[in-house]
CSV table of C-alpha atoms in Angstrom, one decimal:
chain,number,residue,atom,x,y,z
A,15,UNK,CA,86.7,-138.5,103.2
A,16,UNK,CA,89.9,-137.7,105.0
A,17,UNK,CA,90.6,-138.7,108.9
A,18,UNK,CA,92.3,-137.2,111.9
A,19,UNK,CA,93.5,-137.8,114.7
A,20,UNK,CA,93.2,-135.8,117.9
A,21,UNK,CA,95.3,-136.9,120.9
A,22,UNK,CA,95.1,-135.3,124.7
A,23,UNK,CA,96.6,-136.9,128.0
A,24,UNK,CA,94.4,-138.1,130.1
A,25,UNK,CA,94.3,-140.6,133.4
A,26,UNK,CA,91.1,-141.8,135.7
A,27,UNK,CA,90.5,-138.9,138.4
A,28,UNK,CA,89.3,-141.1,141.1
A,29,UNK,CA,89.2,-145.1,142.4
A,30,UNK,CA,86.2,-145.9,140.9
A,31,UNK,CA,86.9,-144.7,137.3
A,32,UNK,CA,90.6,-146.3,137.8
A,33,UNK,CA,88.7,-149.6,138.7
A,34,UNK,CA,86.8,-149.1,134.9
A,35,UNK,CA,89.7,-148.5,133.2
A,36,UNK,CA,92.0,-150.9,134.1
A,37,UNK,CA,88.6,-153.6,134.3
A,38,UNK,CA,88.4,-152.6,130.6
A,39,UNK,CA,92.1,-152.7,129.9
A,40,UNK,CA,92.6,-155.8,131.3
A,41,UNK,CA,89.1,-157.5,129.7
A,42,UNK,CA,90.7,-156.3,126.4
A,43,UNK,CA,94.1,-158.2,126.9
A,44,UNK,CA,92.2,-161.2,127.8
A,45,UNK,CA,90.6,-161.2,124.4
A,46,UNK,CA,93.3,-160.8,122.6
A,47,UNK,CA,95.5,-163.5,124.4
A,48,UNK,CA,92.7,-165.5,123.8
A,49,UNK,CA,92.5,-165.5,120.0
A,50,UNK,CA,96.6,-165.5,120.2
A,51,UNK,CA,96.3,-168.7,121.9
A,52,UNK,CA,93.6,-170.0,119.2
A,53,UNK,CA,95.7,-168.9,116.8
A,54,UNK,CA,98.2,-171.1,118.0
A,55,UNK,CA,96.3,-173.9,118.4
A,56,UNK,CA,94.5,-173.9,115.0
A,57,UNK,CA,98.5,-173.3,113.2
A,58,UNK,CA,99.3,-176.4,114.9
A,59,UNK,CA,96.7,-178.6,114.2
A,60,UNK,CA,97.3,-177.6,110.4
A,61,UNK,CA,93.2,-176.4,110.4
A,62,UNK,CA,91.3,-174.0,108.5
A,63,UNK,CA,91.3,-170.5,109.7
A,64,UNK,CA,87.7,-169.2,110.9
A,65,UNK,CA,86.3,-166.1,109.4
A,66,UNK,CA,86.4,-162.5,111.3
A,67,UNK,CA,82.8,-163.2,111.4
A,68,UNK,CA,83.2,-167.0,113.0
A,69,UNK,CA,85.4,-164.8,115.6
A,70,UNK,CA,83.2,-162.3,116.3
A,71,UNK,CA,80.5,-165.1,117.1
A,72,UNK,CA,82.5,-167.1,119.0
A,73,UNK,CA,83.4,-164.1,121.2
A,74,UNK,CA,79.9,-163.3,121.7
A,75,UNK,CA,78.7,-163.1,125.5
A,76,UNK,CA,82.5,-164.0,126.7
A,77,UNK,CA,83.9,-160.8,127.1
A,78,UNK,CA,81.4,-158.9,129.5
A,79,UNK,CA,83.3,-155.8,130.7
A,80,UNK,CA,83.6,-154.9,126.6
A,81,UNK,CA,81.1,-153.2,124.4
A,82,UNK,CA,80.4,-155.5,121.4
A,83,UNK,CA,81.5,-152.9,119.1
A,84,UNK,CA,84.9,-153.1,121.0
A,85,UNK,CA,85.1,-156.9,120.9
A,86,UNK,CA,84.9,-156.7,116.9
A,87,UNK,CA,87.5,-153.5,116.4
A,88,UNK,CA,90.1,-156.2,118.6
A,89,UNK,CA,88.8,-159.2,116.7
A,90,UNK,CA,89.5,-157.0,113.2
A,91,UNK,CA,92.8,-155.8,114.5
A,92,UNK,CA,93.5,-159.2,115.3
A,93,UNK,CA,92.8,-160.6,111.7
A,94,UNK,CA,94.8,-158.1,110.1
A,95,UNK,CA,98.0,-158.7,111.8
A,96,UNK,CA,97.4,-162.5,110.8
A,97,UNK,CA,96.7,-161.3,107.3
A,98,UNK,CA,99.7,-159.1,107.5
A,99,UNK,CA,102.4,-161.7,108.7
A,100,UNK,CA,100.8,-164.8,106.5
A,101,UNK,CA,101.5,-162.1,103.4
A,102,UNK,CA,105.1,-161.2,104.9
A,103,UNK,CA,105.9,-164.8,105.1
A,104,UNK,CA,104.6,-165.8,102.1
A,105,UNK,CA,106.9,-163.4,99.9
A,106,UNK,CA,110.0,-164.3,101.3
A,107,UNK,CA,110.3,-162.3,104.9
A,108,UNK,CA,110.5,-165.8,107.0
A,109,UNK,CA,111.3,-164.4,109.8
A,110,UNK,CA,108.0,-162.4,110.3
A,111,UNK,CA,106.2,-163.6,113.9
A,112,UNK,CA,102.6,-164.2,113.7
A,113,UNK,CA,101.0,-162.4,117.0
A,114,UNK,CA,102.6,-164.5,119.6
A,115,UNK,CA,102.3,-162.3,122.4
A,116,UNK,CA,99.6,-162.4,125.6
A,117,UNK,CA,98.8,-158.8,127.4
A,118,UNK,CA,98.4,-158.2,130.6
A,119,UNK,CA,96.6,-154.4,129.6
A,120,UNK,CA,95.7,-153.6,126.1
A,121,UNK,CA,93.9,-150.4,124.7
A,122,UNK,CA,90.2,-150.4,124.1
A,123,UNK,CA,88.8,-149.3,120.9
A,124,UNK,CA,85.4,-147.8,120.7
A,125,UNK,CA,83.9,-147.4,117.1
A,126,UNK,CA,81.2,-144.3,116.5
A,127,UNK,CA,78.5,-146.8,117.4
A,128,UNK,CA,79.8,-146.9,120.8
A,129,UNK,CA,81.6,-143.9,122.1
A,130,UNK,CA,79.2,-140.9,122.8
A,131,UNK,CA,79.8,-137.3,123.1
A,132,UNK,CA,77.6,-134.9,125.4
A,133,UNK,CA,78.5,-131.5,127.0
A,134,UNK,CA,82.2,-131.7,126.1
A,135,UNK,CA,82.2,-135.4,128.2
A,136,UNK,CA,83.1,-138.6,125.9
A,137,UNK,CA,81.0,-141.6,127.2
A,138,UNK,CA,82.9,-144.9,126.7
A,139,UNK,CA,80.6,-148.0,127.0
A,140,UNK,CA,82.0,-151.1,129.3
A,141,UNK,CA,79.3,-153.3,128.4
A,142,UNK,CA,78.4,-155.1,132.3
A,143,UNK,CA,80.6,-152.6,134.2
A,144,UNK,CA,80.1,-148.7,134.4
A,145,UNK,CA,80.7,-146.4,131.5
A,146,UNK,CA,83.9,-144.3,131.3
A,147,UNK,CA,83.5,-140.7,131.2
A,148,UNK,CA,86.2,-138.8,130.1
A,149,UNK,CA,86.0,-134.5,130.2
A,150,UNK,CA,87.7,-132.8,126.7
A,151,UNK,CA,90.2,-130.8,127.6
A,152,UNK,CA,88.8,-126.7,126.5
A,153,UNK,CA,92.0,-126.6,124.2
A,154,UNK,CA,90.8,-129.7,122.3
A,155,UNK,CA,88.5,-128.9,119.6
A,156,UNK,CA,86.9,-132.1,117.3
A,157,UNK,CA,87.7,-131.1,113.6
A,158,UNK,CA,84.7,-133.3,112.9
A,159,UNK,CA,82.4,-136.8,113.2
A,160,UNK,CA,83.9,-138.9,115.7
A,161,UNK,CA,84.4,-142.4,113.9
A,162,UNK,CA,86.8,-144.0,116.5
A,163,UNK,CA,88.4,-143.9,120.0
A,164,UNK,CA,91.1,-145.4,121.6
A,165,UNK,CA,91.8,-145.8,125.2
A,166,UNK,CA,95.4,-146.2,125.9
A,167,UNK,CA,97.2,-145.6,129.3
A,168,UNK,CA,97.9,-141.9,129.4
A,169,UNK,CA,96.1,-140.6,127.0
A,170,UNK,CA,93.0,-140.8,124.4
A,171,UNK,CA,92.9,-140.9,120.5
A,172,UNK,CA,89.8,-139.5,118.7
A,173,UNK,CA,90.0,-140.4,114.7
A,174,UNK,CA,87.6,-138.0,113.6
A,175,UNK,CA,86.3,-138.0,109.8
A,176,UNK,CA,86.8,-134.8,108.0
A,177,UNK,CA,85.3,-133.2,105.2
A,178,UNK,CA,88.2,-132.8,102.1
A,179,UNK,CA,88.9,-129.6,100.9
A,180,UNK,CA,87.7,-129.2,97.1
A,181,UNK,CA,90.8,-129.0,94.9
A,182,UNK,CA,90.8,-127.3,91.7
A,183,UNK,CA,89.2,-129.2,88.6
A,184,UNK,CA,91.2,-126.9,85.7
A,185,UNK,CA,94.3,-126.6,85.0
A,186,UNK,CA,96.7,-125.0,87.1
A,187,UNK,CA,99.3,-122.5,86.6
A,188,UNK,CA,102.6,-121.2,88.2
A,189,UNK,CA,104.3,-118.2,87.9
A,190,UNK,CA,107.7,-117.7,88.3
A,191,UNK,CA,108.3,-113.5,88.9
């Protein structure tokens, strides 16, 4: 399967959907300051790293204005940038930062599970607070199954999964004329 990813601007159109949106943003950063600080913490004290699934449990029920679904995509995202700079460091590139750095706003990730479409409206799930409804723009069409959606400020990604197009089994020839 191949992916892609459709991007359109959007902002909240009144108070009460600004008040979601930046609840969620803000909910988001907290989590990931969170396991930053953890991080931190467990480097220093020289102890083993938990699991993404130790993570996830631990997160569990602490992060109310999040959809579960979004808790584990920050959690995973999380993991991999520790993965990614303990690998970095390890061949050579000392100077590689583990994540160091707390949010005050970070973008929300909704997986399939999660993120809804109906009528041309995307529902995005906040968990305690009010969902998010966000109107597709008539220009954007969804090349496929929606498998992931990021709120950011400004706009919305929608990683869509996409059927590949069947390539040729035989051999192929060119002609030169």
């Amino acid at each position: 399967m191949a992916y892609r990813t459709v991007t359109f601007s959007w902002r909240p159109r009144s108070q009460a959907q600004w008040a979601v949106f930046n609840a969620a943003r803000r909910e988001a950063a907290r989590l990931w300051s969170d396991l930053v600080e953890r991080h931190f913490r467990i480097r220093k004290a020289n102890l083993k790293w938990p699991s993404r699934i130790r993570w996830q449990s631990w997160a569990k029920g602490r992060y109310p204005g999040l959809h579960s679904q979004s808790v584990q995509q920050i959690i995973g995202e999380f993991c991999e940038a520790v993965t990614s700079a303990y690998r970095l460091r390890r061949n050579g590139q000392a100077e590689t930062k583990y994540p160091w750095r707390r949010d005050s706003y970070r973008d929300v990730i909704y997986t399939n599970q999660g993120a809804r479409l109906k009528n041309g409206l995307l529902i995005l799930p906040n968990s305690k607070s009010e969902d998010l409804r966000v109107r597709l723009p008539e220009t954007v069409a969804l090349p496929g199954r929606i498998m992931e959606v990021r709120l950011k400020f400004g706009e919305v990604q929608i990683v869509c999964e996409v059927e590949e197009p069947v390539k040729p089994t035989g051999p192929t020839i060119g002609v030169d004329l």
